[in-house]
PDB file of C-alpha atoms in Angstrom:
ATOM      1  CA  UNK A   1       0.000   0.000   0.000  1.00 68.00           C
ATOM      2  CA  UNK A   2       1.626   3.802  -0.938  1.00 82.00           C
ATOM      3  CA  UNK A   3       2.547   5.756   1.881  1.00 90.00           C
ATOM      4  CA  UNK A   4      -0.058   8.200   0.983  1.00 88.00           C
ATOM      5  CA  UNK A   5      -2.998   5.613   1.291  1.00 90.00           C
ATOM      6  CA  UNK A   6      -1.263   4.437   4.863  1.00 92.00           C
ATOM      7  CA  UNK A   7      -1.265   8.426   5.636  1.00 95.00           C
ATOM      8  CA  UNK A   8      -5.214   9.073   5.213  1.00 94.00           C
ATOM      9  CA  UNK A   9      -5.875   5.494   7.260  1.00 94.00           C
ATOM     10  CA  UNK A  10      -4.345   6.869   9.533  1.00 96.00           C
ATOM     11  CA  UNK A  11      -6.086  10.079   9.423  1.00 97.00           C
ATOM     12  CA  UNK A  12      -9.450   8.171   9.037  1.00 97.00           C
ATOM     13  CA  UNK A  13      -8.892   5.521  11.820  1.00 97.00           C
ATOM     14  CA  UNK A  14      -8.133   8.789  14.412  1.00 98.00           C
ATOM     15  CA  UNK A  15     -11.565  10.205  13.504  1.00 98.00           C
ATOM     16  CA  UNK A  16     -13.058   7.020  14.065  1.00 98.00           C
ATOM     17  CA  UNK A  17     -11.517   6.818  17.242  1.00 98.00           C
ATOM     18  CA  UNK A  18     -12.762  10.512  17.929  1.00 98.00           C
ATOM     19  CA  UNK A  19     -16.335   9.921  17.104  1.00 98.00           C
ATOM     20  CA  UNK A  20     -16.603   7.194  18.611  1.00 98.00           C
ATOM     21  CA  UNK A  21     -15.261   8.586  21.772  1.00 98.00           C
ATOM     22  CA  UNK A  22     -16.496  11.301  21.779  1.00 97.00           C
ATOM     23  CA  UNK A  23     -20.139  10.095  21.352  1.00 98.00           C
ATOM     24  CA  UNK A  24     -19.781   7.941  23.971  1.00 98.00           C
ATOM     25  CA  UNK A  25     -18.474  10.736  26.118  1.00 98.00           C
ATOM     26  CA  UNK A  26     -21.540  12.834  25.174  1.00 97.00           C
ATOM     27  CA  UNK A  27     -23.733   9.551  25.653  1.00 98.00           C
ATOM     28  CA  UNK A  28     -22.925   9.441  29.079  1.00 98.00           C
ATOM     29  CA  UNK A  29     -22.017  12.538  30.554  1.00 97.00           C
ATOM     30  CA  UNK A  30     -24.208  13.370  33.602  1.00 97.00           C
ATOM     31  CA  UNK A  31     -23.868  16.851  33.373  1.00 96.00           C
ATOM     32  CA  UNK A  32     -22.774  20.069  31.387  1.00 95.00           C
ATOM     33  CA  UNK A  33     -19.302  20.089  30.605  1.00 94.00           C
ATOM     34  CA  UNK A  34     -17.845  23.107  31.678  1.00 92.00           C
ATOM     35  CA  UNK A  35     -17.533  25.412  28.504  1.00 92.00           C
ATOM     36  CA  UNK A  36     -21.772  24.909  28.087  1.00 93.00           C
ATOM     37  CA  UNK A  37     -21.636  26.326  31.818  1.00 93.00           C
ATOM     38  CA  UNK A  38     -19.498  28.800  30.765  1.00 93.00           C
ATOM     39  CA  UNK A  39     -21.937  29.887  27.715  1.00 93.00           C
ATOM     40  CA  UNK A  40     -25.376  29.743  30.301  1.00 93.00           C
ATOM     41  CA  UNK A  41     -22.920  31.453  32.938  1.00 93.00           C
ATOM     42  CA  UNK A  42     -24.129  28.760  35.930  1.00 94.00           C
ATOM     43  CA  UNK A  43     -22.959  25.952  37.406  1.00 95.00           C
ATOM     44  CA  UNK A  44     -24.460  22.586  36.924  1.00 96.00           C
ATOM     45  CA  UNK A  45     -26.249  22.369  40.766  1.00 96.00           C
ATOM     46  CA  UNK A  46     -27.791  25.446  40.104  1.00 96.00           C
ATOM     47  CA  UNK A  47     -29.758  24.738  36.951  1.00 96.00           C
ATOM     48  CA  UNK A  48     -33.605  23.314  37.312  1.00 95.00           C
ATOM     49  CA  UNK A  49     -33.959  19.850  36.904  1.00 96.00           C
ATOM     50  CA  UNK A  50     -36.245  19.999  34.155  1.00 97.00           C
ATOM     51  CA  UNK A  51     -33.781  22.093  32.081  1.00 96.00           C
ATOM     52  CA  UNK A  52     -30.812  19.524  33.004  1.00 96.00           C
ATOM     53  CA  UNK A  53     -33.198  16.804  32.040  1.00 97.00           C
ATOM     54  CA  UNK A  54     -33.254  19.406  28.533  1.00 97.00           C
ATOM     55  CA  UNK A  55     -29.494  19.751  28.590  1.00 96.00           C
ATOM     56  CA  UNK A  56     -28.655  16.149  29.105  1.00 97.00           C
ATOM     57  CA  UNK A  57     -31.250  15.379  26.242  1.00 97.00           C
ATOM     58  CA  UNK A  58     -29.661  17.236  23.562  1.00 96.00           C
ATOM     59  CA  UNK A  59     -26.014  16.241  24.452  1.00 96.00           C
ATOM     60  CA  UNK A  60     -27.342  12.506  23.849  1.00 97.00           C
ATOM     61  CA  UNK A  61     -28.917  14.118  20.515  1.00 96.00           C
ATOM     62  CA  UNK A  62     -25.057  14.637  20.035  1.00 96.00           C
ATOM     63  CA  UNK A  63     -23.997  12.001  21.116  1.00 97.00           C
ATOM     64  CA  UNK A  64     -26.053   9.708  18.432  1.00 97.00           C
ATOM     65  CA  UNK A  65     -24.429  12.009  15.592  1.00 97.00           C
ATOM     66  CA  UNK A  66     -20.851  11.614  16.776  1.00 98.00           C
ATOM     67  CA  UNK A  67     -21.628   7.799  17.012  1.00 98.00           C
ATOM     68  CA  UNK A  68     -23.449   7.415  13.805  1.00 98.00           C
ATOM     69  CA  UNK A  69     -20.473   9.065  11.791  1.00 98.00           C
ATOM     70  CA  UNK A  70     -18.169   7.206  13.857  1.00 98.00           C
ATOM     71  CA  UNK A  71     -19.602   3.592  12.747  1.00 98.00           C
ATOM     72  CA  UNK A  72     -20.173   4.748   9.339  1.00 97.00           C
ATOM     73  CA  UNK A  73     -16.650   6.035   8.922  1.00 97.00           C
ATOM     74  CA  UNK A  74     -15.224   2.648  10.563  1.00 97.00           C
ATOM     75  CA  UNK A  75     -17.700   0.610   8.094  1.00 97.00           C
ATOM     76  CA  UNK A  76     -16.672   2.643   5.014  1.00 96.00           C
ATOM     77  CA  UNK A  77     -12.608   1.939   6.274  1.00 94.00           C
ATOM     78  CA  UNK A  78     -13.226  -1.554   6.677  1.00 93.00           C
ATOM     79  CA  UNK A  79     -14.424  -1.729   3.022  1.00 94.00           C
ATOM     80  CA  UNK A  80     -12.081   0.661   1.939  1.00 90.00           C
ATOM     81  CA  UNK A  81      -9.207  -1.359   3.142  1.00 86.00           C
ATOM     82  CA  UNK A  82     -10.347  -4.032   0.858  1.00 89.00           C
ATOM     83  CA  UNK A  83     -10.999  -2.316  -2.463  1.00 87.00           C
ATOM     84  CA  UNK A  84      -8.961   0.855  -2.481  1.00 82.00           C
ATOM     85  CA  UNK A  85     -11.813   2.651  -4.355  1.00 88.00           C
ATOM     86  CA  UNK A  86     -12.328   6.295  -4.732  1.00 88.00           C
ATOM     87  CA  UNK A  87     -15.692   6.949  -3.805  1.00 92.00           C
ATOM     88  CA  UNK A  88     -15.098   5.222  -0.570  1.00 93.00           C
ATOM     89  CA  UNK A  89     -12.727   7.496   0.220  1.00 93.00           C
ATOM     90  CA  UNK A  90     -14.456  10.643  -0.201  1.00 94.00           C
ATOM     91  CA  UNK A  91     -17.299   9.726   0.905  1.00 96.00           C
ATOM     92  CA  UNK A  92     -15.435   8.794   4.270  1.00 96.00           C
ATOM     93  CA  UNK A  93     -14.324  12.361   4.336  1.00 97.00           C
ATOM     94  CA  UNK A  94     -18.302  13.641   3.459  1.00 97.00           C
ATOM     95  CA  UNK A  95     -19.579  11.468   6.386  1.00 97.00           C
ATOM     96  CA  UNK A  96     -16.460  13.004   8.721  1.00 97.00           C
ATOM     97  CA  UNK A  97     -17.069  16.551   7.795  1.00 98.00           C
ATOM     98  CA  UNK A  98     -20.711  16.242   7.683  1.00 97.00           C
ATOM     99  CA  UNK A  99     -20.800  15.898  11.599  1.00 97.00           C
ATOM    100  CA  UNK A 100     -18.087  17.907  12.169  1.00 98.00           C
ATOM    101  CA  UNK A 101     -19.296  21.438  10.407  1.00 98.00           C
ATOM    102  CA  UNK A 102     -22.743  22.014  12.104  1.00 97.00           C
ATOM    103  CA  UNK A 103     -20.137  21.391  15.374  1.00 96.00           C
ATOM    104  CA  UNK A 104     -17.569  23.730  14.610  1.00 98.00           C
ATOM    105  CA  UNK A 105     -19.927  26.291  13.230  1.00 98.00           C
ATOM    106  CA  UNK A 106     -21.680  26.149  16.552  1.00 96.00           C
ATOM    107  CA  UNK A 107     -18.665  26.429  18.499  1.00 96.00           C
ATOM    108  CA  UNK A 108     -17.256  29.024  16.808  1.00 98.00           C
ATOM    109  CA  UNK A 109     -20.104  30.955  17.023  1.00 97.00           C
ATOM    110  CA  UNK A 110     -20.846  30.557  20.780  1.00 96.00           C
ATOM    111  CA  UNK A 111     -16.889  31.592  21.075  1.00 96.00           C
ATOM    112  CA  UNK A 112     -17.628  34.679  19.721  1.00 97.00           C
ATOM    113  CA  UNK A 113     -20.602  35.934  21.405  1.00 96.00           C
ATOM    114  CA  UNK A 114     -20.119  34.645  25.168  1.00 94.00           C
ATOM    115  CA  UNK A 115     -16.588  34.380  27.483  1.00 92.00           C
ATOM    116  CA  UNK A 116     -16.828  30.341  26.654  1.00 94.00           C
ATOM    117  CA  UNK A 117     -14.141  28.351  24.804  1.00 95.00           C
ATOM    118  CA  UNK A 118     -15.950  25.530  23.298  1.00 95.00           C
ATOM    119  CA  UNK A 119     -13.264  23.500  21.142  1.00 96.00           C
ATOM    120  CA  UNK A 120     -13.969  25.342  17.299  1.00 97.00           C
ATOM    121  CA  UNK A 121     -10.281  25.089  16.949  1.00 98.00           C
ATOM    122  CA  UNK A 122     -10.175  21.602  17.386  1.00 98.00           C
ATOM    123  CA  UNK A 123     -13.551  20.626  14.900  1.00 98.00           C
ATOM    124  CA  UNK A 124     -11.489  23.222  12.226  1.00 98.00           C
ATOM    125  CA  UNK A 125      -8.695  20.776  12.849  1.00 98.00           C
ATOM    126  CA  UNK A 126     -10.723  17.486  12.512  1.00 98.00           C
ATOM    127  CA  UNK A 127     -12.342  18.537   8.994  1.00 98.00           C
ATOM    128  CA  UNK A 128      -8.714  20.078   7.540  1.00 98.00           C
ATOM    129  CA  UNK A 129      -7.337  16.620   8.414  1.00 98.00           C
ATOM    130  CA  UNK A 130     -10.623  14.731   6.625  1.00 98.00           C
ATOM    131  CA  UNK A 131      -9.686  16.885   3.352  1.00 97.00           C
ATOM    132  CA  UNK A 132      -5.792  16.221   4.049  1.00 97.00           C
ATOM    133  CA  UNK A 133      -6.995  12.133   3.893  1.00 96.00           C
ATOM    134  CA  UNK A 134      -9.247  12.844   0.877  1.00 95.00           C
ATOM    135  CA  UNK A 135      -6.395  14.750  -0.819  1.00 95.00           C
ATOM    136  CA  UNK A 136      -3.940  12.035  -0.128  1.00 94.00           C
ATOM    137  CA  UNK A 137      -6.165   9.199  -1.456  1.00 92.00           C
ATOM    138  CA  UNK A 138      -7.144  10.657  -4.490  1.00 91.00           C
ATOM    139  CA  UNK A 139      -3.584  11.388  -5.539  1.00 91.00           C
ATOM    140  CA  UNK A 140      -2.518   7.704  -3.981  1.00 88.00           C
ATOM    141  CA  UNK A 141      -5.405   5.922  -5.875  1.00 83.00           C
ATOM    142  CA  UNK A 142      -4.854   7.478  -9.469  1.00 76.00           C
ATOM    143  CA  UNK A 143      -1.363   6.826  -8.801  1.00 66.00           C
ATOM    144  CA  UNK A 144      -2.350   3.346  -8.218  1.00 59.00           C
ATOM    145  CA  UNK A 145      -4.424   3.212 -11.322  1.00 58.00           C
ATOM    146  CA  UNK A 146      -1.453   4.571 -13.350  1.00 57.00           C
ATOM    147  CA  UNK A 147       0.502   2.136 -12.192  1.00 51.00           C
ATOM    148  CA  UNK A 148      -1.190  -0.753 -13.385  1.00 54.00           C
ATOM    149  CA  UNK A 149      -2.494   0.513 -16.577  1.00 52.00           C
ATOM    150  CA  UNK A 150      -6.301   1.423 -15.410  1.00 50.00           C
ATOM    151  CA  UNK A 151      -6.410   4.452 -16.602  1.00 44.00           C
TER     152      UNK A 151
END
């Protein structure tokens, strides 16, 4: 396998190890985590129980995106690993930066209009790599194709 391929399974496995964790994290946090306390300006004792029911609720509504991208990013790899198509590849980066733009946009946005510091930098980072790992398998796979005359 070309050391460009081995590059964007690499970059592909660590956002399936990110989604995944980081659904599961979301899955079963029991409270805020402390840059949403930051953005409602209270700590996590001192917000109504019906609203932390609300809270928790939508950070398992997270959660179930993170995961979902996570699986179908692993199942697309899997597959990938086996036929070294194209289309899997971008569409591994589509399903990656799918979740990951609502989330930075969000963050991002939230950083700008409250004294939180949600992790924008970091989703930025996570969707730049996805590209990096489409980039690298398009130019690895045509090479490939070049190589042994499929043109």
């Amino acid at each position: 396998m070309k050391l460009g391929l081995k590059l964007s399974f690499l970059v592909y496995g660590a956002n399936v190890v990110f989604l995944i964790a980081t659904g599961l994290v979301f899955q079963f946090a029991t409270e805020l985590f402390p840059f949403h306390s930051d953005v409602i300006e209270t700590k996590w004792e001192d917000v109504d129980p019906n609203s932390q029911i609300l809270y928790l609720g939508m950070m398992r509504t997270e959660a179930a995106g993170f995961l979902s991208a996570g699986v179908a990013l692993g199942v697309l790899m899997f597959v990938a690993l086996q036929r070294n198509e194209l289309w899997l590849f971008l569409t591994m980066s589509t399903v990656g930066i799918v979740e990951y733009l609502p989330t930075f946009f969000a963050n991002y946005h939230v950083s700008q209009i409250t004294r939180a510091s949600p992790p924008w930098e970091l989703m930025l980072s996570l969707i730049l790599s996805l590209f990096l790992a489409a980039i690298l398998s398009v130019v690895s796979t045509r090479n490939l194709k070049n190589v042994n005359g499929n043109r």
